[in-house]
Coordinates of C-alpha atoms in Angstrom, one line a residue:
Chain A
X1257 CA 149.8 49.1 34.1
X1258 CA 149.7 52.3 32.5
X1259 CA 147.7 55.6 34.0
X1260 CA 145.6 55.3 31.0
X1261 CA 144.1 51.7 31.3
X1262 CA 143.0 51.8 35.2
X1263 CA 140.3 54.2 37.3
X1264 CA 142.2 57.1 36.3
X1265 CA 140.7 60.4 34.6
X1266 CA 143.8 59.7 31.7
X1267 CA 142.0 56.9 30.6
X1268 CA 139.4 58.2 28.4
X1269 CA 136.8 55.0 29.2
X1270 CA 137.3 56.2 32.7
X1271 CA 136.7 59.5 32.1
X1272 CA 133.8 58.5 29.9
X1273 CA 132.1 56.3 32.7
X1274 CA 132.4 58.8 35.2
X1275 CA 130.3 61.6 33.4
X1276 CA 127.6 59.2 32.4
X1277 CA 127.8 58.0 36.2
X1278 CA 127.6 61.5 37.5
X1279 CA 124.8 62.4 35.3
X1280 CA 122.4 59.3 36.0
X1281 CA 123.0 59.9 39.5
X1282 CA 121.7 64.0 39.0
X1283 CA 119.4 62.7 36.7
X1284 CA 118.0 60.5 39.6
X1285 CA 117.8 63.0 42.3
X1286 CA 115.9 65.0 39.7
X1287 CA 112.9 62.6 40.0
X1288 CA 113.4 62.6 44.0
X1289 CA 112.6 66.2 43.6
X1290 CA 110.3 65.7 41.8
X1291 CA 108.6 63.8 43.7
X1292 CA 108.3 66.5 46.4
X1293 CA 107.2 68.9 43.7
X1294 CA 104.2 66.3 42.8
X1295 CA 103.5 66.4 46.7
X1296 CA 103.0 70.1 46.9
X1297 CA 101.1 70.3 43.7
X1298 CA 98.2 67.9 44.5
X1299 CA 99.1 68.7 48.2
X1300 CA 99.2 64.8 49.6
X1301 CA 102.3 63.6 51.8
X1302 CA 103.3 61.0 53.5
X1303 CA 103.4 62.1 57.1
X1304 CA 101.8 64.0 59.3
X1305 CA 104.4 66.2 60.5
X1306 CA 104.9 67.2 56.5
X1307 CA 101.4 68.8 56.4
X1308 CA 101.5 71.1 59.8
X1309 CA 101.2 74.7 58.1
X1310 CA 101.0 73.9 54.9
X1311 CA 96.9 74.7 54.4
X1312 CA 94.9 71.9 52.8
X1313 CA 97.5 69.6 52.7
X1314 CA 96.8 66.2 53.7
X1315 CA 98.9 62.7 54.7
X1316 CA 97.5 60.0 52.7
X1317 CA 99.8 57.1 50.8
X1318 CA 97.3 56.5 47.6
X1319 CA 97.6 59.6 45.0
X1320 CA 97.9 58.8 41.7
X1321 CA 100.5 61.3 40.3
X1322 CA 102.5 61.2 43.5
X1323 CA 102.4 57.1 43.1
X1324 CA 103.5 57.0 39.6
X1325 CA 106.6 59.3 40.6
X1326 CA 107.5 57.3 43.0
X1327 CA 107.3 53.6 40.8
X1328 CA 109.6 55.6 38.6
X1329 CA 112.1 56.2 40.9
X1330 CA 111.9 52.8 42.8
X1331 CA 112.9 51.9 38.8
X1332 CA 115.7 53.9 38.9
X1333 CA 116.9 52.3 42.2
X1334 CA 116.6 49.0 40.4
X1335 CA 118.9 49.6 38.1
X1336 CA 121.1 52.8 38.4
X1337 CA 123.4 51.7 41.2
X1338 CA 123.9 48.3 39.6
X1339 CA 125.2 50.1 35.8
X1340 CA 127.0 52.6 38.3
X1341 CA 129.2 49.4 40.2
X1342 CA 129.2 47.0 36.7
X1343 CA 130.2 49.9 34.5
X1344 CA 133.2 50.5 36.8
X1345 CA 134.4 46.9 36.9
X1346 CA 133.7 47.1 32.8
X1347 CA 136.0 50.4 33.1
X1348 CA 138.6 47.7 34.5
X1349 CA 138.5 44.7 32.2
X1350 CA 140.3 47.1 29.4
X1351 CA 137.2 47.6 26.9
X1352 CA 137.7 49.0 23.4
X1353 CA 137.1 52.4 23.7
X1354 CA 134.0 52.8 21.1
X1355 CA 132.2 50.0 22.4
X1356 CA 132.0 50.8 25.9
X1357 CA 131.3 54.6 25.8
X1358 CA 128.4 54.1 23.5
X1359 CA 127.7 51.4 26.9
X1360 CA 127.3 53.9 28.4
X1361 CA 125.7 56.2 26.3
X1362 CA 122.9 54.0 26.0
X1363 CA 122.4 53.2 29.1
X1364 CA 122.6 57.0 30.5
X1365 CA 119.6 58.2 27.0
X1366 CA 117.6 55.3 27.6
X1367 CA 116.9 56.3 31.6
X1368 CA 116.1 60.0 30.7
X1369 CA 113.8 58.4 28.2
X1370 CA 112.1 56.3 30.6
X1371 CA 111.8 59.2 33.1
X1372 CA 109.7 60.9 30.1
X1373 CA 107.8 58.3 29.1
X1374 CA 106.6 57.1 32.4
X1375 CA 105.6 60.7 33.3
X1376 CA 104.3 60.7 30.0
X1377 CA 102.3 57.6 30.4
X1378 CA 103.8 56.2 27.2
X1379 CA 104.0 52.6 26.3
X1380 CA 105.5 50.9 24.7
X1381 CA 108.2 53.7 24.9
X1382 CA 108.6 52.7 28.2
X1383 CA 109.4 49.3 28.2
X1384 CA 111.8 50.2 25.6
X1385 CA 113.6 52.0 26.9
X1386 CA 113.8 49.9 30.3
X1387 CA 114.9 47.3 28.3
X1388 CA 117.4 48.9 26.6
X1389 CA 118.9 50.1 30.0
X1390 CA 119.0 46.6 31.1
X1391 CA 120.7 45.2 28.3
X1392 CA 123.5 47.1 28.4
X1393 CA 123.9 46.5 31.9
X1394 CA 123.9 43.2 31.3
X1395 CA 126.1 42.8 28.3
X1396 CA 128.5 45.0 30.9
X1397 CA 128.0 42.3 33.7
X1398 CA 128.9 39.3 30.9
X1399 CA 131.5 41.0 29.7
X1400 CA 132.9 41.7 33.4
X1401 CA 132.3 37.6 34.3
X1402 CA 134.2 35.9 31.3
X1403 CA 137.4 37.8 32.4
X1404 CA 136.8 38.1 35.8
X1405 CA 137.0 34.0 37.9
X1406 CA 134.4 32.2 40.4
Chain B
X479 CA 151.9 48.6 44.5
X480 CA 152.0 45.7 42.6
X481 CA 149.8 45.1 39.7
X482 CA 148.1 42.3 42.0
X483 CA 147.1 44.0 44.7
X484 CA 144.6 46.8 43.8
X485 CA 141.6 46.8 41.1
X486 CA 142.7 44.6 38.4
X487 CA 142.0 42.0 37.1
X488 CA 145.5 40.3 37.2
X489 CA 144.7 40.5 41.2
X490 CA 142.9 37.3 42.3
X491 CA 141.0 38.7 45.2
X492 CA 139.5 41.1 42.7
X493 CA 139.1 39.3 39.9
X494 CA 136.9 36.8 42.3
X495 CA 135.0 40.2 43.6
X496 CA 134.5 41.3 40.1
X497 CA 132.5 37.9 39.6
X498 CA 130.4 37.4 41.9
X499 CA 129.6 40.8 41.9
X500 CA 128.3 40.6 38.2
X501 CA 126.7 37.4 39.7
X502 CA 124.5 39.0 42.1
X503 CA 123.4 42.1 39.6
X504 CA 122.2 39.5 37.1
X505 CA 120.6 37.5 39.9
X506 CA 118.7 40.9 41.1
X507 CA 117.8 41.9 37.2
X508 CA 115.9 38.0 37.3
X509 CA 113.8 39.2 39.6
X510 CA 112.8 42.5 38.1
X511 CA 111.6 40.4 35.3
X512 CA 110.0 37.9 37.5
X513 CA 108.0 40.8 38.5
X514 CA 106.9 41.1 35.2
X515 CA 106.5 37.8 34.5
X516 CA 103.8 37.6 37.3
X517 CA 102.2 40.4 36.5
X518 CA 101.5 39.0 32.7
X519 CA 100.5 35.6 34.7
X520 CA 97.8 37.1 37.2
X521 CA 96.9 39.9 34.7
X522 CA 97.4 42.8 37.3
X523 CA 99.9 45.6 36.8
X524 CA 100.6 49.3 38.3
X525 CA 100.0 51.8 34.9
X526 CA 96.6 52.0 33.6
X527 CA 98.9 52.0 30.2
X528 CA 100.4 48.7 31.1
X529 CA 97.0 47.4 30.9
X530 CA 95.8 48.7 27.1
X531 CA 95.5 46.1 24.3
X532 CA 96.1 43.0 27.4
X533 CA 92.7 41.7 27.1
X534 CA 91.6 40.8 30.8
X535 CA 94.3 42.3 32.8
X536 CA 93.6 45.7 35.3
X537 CA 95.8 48.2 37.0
X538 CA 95.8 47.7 40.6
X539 CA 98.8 47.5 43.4
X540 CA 97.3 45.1 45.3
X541 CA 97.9 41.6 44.0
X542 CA 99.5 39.1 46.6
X543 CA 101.9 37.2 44.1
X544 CA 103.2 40.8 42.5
X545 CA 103.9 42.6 46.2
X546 CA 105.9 39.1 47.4
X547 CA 108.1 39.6 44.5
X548 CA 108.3 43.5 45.1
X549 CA 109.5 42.8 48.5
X550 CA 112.0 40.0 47.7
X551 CA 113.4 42.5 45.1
X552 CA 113.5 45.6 47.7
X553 CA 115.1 43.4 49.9
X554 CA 118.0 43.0 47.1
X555 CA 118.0 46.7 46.6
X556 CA 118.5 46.5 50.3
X557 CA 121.4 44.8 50.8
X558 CA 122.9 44.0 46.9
X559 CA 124.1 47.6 46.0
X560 CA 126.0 47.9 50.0
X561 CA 127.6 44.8 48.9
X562 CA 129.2 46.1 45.6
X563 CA 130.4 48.9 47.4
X564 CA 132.1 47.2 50.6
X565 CA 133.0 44.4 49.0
X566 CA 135.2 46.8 46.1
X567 CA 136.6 48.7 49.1
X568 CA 137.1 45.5 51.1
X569 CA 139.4 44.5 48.2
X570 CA 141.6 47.3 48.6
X571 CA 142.4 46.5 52.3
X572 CA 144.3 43.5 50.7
X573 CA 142.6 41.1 52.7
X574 CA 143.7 37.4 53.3
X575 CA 142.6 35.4 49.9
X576 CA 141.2 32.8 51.2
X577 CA 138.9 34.6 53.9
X578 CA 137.9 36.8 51.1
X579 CA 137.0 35.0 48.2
X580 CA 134.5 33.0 50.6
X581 CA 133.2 36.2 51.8
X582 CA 131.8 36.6 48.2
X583 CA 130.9 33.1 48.2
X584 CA 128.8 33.3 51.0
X585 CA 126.8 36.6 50.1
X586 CA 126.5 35.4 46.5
X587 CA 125.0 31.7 47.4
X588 CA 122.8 33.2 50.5
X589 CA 121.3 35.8 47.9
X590 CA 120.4 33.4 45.5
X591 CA 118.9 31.0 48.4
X592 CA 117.2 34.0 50.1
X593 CA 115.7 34.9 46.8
X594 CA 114.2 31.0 46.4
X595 CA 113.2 30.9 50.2
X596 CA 111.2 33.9 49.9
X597 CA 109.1 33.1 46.4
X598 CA 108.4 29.6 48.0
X599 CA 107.2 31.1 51.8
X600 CA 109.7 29.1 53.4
X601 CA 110.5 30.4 56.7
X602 CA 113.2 30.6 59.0
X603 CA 115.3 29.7 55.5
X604 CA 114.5 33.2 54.4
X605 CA 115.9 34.8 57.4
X606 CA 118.7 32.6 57.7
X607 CA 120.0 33.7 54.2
X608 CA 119.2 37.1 54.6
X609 CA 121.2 37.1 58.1
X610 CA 124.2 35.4 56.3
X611 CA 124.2 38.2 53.4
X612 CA 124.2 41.0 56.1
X613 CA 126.6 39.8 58.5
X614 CA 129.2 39.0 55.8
X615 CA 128.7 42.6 54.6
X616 CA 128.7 44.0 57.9
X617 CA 132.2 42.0 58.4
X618 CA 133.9 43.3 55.1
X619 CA 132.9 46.8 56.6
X620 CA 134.1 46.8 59.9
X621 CA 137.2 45.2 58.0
X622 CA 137.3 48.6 56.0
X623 CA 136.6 50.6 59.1
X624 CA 139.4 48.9 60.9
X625 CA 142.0 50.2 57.9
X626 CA 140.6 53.4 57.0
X627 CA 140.6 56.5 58.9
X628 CA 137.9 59.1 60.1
Chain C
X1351 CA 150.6 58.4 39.4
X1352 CA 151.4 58.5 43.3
X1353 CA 150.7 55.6 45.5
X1354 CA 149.1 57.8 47.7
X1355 CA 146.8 59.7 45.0
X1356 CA 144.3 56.6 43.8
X1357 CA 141.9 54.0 45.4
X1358 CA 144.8 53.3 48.2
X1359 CA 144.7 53.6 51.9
X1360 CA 147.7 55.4 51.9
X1361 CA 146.0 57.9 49.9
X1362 CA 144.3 60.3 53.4
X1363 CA 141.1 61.2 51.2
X1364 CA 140.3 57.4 49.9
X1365 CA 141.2 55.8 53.6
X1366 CA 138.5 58.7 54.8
X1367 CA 136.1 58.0 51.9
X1368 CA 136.3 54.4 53.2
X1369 CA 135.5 55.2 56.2
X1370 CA 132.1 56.9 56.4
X1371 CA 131.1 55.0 53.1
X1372 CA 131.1 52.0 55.6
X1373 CA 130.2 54.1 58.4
X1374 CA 126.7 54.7 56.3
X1375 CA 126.5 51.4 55.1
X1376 CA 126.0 50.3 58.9
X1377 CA 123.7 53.0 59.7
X1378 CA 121.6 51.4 56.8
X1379 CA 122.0 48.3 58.1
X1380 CA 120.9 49.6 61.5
X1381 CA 117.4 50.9 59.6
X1382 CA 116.7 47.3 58.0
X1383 CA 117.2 45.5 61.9
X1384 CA 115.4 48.2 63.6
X1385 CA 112.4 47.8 61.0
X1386 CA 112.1 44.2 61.8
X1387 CA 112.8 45.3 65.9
X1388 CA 109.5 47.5 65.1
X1389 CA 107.3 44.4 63.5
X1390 CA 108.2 42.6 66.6
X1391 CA 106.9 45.4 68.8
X1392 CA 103.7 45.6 67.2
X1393 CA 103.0 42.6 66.1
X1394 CA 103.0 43.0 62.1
X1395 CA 104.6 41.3 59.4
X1396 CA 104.4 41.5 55.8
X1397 CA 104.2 37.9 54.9
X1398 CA 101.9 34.5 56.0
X1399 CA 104.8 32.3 56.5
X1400 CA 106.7 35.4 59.1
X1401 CA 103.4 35.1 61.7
X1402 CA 103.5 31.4 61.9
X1403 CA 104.3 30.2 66.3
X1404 CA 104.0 34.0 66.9
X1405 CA 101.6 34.5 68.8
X1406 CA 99.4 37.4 68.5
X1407 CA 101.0 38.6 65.4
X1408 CA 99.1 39.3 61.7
X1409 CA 100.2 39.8 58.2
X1410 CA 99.8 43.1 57.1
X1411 CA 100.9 45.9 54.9
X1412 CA 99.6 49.0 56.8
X1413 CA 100.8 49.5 60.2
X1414 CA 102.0 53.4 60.6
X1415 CA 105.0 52.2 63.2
X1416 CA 106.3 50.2 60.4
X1417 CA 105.6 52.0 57.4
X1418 CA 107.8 55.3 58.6
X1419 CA 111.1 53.1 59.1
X1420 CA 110.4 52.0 55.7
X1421 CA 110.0 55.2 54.3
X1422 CA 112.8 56.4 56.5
X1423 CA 115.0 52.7 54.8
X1424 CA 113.7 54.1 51.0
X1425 CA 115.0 57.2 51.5
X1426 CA 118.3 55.9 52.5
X1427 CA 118.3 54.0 49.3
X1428 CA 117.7 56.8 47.2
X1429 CA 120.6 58.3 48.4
X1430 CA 123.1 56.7 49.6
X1431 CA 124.3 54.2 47.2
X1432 CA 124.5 57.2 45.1
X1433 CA 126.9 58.4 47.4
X1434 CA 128.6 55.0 47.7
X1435 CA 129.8 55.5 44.0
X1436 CA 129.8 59.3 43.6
X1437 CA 132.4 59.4 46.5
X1438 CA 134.3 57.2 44.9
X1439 CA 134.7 58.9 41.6
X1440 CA 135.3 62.0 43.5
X1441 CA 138.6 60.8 45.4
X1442 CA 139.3 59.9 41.8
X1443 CA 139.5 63.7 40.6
X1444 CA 142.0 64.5 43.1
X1445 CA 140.2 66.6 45.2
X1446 CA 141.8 69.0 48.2
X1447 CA 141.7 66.9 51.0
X1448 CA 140.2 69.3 53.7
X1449 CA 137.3 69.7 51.3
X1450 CA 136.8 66.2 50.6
X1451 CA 136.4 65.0 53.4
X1452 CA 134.0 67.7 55.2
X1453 CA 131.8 66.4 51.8
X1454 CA 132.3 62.9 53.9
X1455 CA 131.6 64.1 57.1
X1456 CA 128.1 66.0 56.0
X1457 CA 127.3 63.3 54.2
X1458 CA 127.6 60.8 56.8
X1459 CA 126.1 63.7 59.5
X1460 CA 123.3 64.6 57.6
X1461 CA 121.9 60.9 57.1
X1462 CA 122.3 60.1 60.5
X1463 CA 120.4 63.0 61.4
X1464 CA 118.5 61.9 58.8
X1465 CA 117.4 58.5 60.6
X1466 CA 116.9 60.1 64.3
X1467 CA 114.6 63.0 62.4
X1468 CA 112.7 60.8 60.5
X1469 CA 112.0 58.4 63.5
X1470 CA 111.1 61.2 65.8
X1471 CA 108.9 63.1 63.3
X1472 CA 110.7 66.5 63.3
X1473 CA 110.2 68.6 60.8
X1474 CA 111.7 70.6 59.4
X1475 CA 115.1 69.1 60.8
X1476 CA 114.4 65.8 58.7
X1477 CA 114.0 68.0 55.3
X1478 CA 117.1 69.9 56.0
X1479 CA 119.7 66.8 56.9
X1480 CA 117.7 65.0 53.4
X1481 CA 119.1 68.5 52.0
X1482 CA 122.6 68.5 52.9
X1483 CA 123.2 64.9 52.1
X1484 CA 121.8 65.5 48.9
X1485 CA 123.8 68.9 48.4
X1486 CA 126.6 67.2 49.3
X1487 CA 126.7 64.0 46.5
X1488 CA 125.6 66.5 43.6
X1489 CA 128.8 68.8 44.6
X1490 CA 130.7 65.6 44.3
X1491 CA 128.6 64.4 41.3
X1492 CA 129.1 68.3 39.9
X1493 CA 133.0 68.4 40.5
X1494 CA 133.5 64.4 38.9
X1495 CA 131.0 66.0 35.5
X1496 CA 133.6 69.1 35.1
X1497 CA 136.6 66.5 35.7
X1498 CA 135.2 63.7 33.1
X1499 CA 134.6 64.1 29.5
X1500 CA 131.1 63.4 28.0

């Protein structure tokens, strides 16, 4: 095995796959601040012990923009830590180079995207761009099962 | 360290992980489109954009069939993503063959059964394969635990 | 590349990453028993089929007891498998090893604290342990982004 076909930052798939990782994952915690940024805006959170000194706040579960934030993220959750776990074991079956950094590419534009758009309200941008993000995870996972054995 | 005992796929221990791991991720994306695949069935979805152009349907968070899917899915997102994670580091503890590979056998089949169970009501199945993916996570952890150092 | 500077538990800073990663995993574990421990207590479950030969018990969505462990459960999600893979990538870089693992052992502080806060309703405590964890994975996710090559 050499340095520059395994988890190692010499390999530049490796290296590739950790940026995009790293950047989903900021990307991410963006919209869980987000979400607390929504909160103060319209002033609505979750529990009571959030709204003590904060004036005109209340603790209610049903606003709209504060609901939409958080059905985006609960996307993210369904399919950021799955591309971060396949895209490593895609690291390790030995891709060729161009085909899995654009992989990865894709995957890490198309979930910015769909943070825009579904702040945005915009379909069928949306569902584009969720699709897109699936589909190269799941080429990954293919890819990962015909080398890998059951 | 040999070539077959770490993260490669000439390893059979990891070769098996990398497999059923894949397995699991493409079981979990079913369900995301299951979700929408009941929401185009009972015409109800979460956007008021969703809804535009889909003669019939409304935007409301409330319909029975949609939330039992949304809670079989958060229960993958649950317990799915630990498992990638423990089960690569368990991998690295060069564990017994054998005892590993049905380790990922057992979490792989009890997700797939808990997933069935829980879109057809059945109960205690549901909690049976739910308890069977947990405990054989918890086990691969305590494994890691047991190597590793705090 | 040293035996001792990868994904090996000879290497001090993966063997430690190991740890709390499945030191956390537990403590999330602990959150998913403890919210069924709290539909037990107060007599709600989510679906038809869990109230069936229990006595006393209803389906429903909205009980306050259970509702805060799973808010307290979706916030561990949000964060902690990022964590699970961030970490990772980090030992990766090479990191010193005293600062490595005090990221680990905030990490795995913080979301403990985390839990107790949440389930007691202190504020601001829970906002500042949600704080450092998240601090902590984006120095990791920073440090991995400056490693890696886009």
């Amino acid at each position: 095995m050499m340095a520059s076909s395994g988890l190692s930052f010499e390999n530049p798939v490796f290296a590739a796959y950790a940026s995009y990782a790293s950047l989903v994952v900021l990307k991410m915690f963006f919209v869980a601040l987000y979400t607390t940024h929504t909160r103060f805006r319209v002033g609505v959170f979750a529990n009571s012990e959030d709204v003590k000194g904060n004036k005109g706040a209340v603790a209610r579960l049903d606003n709209p923009d504060v609901e939409r934030v958080r059905r985006l993220h609960r996307n993210d959750l369904e399919n950021i830590p799955a591309f971060l776990v396949v895209g490593l074991l895609y690291v390790l079956t030995g891709p060729s180079p161009g085909v899995a950094v654009w992989h990865f590419r894709v995957f890490a534009a198309s979930r910015c995207l769909h943070t825009v758009s579904y702040l945005a309200s915009r379909q069928p941008h949306r569902v584009l761009c969720f699709s897109a993000g699936l589909l190269t995870t799941i080429s990954m996972a293919v890819h990962v099962l015909m080398v890998g054995t059951l």
